[in-house]
Short mmCIF file of C-alpha atoms in Angstrom, two decimals:
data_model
loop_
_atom_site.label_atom_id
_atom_site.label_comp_id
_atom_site.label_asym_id
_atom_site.label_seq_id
_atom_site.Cartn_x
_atom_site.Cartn_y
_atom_site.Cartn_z
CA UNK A 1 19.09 -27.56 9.35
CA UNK A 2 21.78 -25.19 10.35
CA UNK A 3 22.42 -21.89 8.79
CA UNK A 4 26.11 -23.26 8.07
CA UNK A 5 24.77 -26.39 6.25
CA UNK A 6 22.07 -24.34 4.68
CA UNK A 7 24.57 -22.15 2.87
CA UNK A 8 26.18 -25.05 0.60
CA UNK A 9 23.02 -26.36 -0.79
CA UNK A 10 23.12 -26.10 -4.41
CA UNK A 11 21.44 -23.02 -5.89
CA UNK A 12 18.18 -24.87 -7.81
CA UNK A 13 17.70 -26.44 -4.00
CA UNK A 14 18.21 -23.52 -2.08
CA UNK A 15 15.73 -21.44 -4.64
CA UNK A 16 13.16 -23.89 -4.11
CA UNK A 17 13.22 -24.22 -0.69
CA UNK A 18 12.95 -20.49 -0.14
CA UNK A 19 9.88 -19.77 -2.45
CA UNK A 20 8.63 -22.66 -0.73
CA UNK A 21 9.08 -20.61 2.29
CA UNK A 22 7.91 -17.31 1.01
CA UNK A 23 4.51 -18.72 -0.92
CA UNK A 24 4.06 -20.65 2.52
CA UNK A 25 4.38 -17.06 4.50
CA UNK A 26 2.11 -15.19 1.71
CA UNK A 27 -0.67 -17.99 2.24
CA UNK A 28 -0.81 -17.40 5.83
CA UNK A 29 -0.16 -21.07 6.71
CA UNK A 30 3.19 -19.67 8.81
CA UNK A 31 3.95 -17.04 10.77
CA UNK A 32 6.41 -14.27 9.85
CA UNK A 33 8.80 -15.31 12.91
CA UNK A 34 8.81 -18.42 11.68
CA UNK A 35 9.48 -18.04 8.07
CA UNK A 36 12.43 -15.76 9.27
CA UNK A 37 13.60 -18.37 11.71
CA UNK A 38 13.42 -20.90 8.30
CA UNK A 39 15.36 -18.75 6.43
CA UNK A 40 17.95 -17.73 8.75
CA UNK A 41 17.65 -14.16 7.62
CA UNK A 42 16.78 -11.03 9.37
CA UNK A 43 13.43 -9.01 9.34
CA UNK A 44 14.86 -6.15 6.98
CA UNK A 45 16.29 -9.20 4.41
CA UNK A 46 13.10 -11.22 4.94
CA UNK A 47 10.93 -8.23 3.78
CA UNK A 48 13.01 -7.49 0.85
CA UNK A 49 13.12 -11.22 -0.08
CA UNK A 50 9.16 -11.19 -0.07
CA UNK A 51 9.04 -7.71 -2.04
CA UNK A 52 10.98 -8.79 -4.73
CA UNK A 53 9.03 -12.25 -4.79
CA UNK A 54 6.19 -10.59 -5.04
CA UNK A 55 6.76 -7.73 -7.45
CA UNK A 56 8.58 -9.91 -9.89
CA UNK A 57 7.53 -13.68 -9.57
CA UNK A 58 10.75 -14.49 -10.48
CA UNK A 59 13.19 -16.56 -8.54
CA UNK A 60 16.20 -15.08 -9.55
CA UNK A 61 15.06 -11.71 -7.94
CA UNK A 62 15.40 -13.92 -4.66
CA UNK A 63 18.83 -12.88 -2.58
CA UNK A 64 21.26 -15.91 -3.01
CA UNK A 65 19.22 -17.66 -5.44
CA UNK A 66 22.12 -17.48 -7.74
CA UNK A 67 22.03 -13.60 -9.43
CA UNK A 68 23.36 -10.86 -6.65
CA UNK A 69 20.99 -8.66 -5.88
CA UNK A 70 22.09 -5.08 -5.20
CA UNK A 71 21.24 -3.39 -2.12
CA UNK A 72 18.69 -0.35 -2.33
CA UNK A 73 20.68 2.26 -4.25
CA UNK A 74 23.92 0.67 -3.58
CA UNK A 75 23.73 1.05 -0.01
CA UNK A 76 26.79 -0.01 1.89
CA UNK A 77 26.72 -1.92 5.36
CA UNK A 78 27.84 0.84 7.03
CA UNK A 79 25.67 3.47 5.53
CA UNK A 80 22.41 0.90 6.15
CA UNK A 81 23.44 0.54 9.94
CA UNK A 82 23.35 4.40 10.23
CA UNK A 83 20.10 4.89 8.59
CA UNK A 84 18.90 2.16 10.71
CA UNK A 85 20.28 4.00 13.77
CA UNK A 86 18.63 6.91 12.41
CA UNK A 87 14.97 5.72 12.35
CA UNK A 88 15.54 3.87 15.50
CA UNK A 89 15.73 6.89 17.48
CA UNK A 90 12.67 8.58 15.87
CA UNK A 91 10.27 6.09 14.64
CA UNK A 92 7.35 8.29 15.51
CA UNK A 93 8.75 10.98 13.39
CA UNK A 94 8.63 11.66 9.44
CA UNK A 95 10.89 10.68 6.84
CA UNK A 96 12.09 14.10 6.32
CA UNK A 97 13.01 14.39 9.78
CA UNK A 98 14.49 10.53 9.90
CA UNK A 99 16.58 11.87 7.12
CA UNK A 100 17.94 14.72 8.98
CA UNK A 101 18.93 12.79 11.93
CA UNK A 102 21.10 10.47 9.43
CA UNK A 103 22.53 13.77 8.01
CA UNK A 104 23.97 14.72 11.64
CA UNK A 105 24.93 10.85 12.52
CA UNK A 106 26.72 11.13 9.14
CA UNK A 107 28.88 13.99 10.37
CA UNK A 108 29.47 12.47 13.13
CA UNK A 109 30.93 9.55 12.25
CA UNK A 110 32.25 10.46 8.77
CA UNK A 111 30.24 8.80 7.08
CA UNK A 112 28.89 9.18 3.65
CA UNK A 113 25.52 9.62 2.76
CA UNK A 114 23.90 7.65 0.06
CA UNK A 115 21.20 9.57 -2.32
CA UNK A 116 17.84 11.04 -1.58
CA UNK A 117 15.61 8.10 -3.22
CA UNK A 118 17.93 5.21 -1.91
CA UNK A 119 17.51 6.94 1.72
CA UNK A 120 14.16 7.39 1.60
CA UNK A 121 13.93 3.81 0.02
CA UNK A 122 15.73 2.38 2.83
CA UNK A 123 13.78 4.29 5.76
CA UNK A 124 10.34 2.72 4.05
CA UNK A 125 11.62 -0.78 3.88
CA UNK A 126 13.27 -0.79 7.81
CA UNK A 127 9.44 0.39 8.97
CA UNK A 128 7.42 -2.02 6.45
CA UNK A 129 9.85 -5.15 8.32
CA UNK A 130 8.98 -3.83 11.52
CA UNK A 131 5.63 -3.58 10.81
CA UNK A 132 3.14 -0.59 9.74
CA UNK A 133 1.17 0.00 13.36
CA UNK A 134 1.85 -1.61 16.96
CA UNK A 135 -0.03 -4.68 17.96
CA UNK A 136 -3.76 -3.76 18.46
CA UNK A 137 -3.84 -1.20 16.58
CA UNK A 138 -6.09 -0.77 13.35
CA UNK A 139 -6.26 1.69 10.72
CA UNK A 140 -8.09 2.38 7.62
CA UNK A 141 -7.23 4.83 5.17
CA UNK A 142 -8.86 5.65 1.48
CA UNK A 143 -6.54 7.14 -0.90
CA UNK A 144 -5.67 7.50 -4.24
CA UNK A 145 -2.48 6.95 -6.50
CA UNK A 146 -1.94 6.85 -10.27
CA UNK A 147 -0.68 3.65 -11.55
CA UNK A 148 1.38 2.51 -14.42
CA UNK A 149 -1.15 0.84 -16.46
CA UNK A 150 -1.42 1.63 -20.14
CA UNK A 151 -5.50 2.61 -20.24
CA UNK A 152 -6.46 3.81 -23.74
CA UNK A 153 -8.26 7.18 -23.94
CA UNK A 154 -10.68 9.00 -25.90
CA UNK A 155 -8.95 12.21 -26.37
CA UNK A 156 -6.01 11.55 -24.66
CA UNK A 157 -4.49 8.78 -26.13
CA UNK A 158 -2.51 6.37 -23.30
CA UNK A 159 -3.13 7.57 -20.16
CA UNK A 160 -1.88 6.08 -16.29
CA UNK A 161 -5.06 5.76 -14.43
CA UNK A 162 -6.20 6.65 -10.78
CA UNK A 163 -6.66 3.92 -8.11
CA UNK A 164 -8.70 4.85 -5.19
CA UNK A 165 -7.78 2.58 -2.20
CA UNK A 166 -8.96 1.35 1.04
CA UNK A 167 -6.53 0.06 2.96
CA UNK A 168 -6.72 -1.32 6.21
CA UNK A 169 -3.60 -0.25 8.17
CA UNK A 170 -2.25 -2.95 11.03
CA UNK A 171 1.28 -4.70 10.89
CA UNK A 172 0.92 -4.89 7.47
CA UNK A 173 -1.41 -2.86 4.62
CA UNK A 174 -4.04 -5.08 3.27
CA UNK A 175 -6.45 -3.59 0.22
CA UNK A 176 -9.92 -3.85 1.71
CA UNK A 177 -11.60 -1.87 -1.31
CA UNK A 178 -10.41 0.01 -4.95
CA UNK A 179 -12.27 2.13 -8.07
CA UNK A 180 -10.05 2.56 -11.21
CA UNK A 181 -10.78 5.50 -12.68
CA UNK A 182 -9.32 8.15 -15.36
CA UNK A 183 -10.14 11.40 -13.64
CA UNK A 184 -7.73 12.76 -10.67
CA UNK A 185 -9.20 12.02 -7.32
CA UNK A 186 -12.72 13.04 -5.95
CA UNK A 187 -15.32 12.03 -3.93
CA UNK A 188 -17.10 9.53 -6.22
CA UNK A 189 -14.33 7.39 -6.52
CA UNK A 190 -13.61 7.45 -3.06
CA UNK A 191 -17.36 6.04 -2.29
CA UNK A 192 -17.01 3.82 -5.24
CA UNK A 193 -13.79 2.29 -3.10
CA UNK A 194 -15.60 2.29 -0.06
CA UNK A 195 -18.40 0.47 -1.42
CA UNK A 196 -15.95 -2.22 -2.80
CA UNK A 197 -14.72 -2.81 0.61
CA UNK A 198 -18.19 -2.74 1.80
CA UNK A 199 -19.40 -5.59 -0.63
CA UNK A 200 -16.86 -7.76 -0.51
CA UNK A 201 -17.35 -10.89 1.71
CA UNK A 202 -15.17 -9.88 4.68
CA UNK A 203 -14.42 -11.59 8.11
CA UNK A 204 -16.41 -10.04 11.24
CA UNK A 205 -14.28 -7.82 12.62
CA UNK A 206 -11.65 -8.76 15.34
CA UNK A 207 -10.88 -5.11 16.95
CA UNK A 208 -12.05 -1.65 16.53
CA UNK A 209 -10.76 0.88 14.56
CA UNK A 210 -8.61 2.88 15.92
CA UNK A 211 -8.74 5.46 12.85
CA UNK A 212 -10.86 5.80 9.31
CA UNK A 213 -9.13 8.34 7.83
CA UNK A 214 -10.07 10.08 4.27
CA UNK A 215 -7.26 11.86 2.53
CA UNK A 216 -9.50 14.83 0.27
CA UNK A 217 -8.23 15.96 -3.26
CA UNK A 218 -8.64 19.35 -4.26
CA UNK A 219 -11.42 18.58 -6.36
CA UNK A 220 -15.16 19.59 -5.58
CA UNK A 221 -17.77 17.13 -3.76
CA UNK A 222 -15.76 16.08 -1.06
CA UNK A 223 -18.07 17.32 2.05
CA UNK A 224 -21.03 14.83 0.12
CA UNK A 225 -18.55 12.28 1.29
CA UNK A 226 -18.31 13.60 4.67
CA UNK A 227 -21.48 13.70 5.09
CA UNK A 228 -22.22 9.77 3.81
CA UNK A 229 -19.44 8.62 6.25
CA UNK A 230 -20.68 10.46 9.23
CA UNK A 231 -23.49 8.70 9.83
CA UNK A 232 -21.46 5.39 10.25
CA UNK A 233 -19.81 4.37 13.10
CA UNK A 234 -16.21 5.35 12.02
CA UNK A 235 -13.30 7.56 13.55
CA UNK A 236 -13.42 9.79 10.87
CA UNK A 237 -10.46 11.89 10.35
CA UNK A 238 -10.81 13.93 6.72
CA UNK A 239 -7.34 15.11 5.90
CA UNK A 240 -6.66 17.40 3.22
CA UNK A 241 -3.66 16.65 0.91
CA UNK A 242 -0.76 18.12 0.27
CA UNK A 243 1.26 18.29 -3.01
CA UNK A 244 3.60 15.06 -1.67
CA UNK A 245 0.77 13.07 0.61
CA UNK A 246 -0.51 10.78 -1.85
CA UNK A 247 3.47 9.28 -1.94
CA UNK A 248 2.26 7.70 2.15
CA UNK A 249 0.79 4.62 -0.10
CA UNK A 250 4.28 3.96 -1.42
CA UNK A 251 5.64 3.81 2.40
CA UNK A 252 2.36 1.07 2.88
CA UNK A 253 2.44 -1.36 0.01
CA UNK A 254 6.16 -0.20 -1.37
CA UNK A 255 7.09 0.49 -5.01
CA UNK A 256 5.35 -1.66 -6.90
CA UNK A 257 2.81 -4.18 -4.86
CA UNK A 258 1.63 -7.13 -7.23
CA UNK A 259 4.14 -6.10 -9.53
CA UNK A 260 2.13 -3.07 -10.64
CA UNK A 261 4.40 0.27 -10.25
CA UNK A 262 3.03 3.56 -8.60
CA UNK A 263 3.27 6.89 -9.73
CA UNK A 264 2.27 8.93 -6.65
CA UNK A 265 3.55 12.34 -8.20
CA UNK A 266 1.14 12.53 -10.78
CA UNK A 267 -1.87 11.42 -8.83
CA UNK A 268 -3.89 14.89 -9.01
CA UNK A 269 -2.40 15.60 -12.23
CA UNK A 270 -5.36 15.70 -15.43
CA UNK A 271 -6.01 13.04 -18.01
CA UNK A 272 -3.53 15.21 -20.33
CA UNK A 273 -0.78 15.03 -18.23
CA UNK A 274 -0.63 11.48 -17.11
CA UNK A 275 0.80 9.64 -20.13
CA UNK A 276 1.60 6.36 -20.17
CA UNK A 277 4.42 3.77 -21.82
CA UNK A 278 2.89 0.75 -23.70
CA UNK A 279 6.35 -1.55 -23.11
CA UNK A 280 7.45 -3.50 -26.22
CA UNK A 281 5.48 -6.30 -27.55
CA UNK A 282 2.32 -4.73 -24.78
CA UNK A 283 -0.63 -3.59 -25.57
CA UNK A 284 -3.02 -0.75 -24.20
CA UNK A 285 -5.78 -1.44 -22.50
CA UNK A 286 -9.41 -0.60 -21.66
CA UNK A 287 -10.74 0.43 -18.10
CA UNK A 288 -12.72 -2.89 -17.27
CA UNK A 289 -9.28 -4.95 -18.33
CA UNK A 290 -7.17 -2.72 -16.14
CA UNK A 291 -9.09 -2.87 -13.22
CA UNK A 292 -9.58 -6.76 -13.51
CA UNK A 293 -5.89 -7.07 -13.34
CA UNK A 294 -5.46 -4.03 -10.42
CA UNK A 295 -8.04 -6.31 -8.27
CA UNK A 296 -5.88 -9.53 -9.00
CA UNK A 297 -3.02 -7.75 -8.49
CA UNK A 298 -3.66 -5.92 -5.63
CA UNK A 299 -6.14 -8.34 -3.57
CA UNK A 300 -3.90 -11.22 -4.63
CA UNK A 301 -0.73 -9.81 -2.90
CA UNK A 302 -2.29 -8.74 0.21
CA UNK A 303 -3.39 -10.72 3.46
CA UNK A 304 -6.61 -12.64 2.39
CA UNK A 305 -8.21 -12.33 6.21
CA UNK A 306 -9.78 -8.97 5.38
CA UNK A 307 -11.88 -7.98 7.72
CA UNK A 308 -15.12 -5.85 7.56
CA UNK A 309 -14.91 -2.33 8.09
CA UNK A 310 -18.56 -2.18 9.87
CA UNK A 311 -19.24 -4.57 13.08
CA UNK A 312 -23.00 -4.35 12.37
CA UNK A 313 -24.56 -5.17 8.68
CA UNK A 314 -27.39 -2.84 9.46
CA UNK A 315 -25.22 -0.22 9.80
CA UNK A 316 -22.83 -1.54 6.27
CA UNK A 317 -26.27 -1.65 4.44
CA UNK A 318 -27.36 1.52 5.39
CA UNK A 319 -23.96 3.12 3.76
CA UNK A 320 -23.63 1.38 1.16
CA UNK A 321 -26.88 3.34 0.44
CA UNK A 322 -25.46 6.90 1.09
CA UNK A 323 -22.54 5.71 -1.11
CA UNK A 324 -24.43 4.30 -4.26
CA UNK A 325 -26.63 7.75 -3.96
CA UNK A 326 -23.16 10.19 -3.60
CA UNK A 327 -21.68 7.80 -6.77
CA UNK A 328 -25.12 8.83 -8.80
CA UNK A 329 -24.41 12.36 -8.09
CA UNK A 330 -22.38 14.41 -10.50
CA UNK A 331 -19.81 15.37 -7.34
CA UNK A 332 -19.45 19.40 -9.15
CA UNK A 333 -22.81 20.00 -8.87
CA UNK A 334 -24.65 17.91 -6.12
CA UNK A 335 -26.22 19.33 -3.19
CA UNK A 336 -25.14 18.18 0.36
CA UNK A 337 -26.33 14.81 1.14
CA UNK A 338 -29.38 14.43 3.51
CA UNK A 339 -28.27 11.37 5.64
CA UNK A 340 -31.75 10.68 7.34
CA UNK A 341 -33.63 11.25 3.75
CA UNK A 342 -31.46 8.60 2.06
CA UNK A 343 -32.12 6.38 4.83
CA UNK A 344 -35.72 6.76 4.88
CA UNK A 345 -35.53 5.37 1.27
CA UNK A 346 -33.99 2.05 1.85
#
């Protein structure tokens, strides 16, 4: 069917047929060329027709579906083909610096300039439709990011909680691993993560990693971790963060992946200062419920052919040793892990 027939279908139709489309894409049982080819869109529309299918679940969030649906931050045509332009020309480079290129191309042309979040938006969503890394190429990262989750408290009443994340980084950013937690980052939760991904029941892997890479909170502990991982056969990069790098996740899995919003900026902030909205007619809840609906969530709107982060189970069982013994450590006070000690015990 034609593009020009396609477009006079009535709206119910039309709906249908495209989350047919979408869920079809999501369960793997087509190819993203050919659910774009389907839907006669392009590959920035297609990802922001899958984003808001999957953040929302609800058809009218779906473009033409029969409710408009605005452009990031009122972008215009013209202003989206310049940011595009933009990016194009430095797609190795940061945001920042994709930002300043538009800023020049904008005087150039005379063009205006939409605002900081709808550019920065906009850059994230151009290089999530092209795809995250080059074909062949496989990353894994473990981060963290606060969440907007109402998780009740003992002494803080309603507070966002921490996710620690392992994602594995390759067109697309599937969640291999997470830990739900209430205290800012450290390296517990990062091995709890790690361990996740390292129990789960994950496909033999397909290609190498190219790069395992840690990003390190300011917290104590984190060299224990270090020392877990290096015995494993990982490229290890530890990378220390900065006071924006936990915001990279939003540039992986976007705004609000499984319909669960981020909240990057207060990521390392304490218990105290992480409060959280209970909407209307919600409820708070506990840790265990929060992270049963994070894992749903977040597993459930990712690729499901994970793959394992170890090629040899020896090796996986052998970490997931170091890990369980780092997690059983209080990570302020324990001493540096002993990698051949720990294995001697198992």
């Amino acid at each position: 069917m034609s593009w020009t027939s396609r477009k006079w279908l009535p709206t119910g139709v039309m709906r249908s047929r495209r989350i047919g489309i979408i869920e079809r894409y999501v369960a793997r049982e087509i190819t993203r060329r050919e659910a774009i080819a389907q839907l006669g869109l392009t590959e920035v529309s297609f990802w922001i027709l899958v984003r808001g299918w999957l953040d929302t679940g609800r058809p009218e969030a779906l473009m033409g579906s029969g409710k408009e649906r605005k452009k990031v931050g009122s972008v215009s045509d013209t202003q989206r083909q310049l940011i595009s332009d933009a990016e194009a020309a430095a797609r190795n480079q940061s945001v920042s610096q994709v930002m300043d290129r538009a800023r020049r191309l904008a005087e150039l042309r005379g063009v205006g300039l939409p605002g900081v979040t709808a550019m920065k938006a906009l850059i994230g969503e151009i290089r999530r439709s092209r795809g995250l890394r080059p074909e062949g190429v496989r990353d894994v990262l473990v981060t963290h990011c606060a969440i907007d989750v109402p998780v009740r408290h003992a002494e803080h009443g309603v507070v966002a909680p921490i996710a620690a994340l392992v994602l594995d980084i390759r067109r697309e950013a599937t969640v291999l691993g997470m830990s739900l937690s209430m205290e800012p980052p450290s390296s517990s939760s990062a091995a709890a993560a790690l361990l996740d991904a390292l129990s789960a029941d994950n496909l033999p892997q397909s290609q190498a990693l190219n790069e395992c890479r840690v990003l390190v909170g300011a917290g104590a502990g984190w060299s224990n971790l270090e020392g877990a991982l290096q015995g494993a056969n990982l490229p290890l990069y530890f990378m220390p963060a900065r006071p924006r790098s936990w915001r990279e996740i939003v540039g992986l899995l976007g705004h609000r992946p499984g319909g669960i919003r981020l909240k990057p900026d207060l990521t390392e902030r304490p218990e105290g200062e992480r409060a959280a909205h209970v909407p209307q007619g919600g409820t708070s809840l506990d840790l265990q419920d929060a992270d049963a609906i994070l894992r749903g969530r977040f597993k459930g709107s990712s690729s499901p052919q994970r793959e394992a982060l170890l090629d040899s189970e020896e090796e996986a069982d052998r970490l997931r040793s170091r890990l369980r013994h780092l997690i059983a450590m209080p990570s302020t006070t324990a001493a540096p892990i002993d990698s051949e000690e720990v294995a001697k015990r198992t």
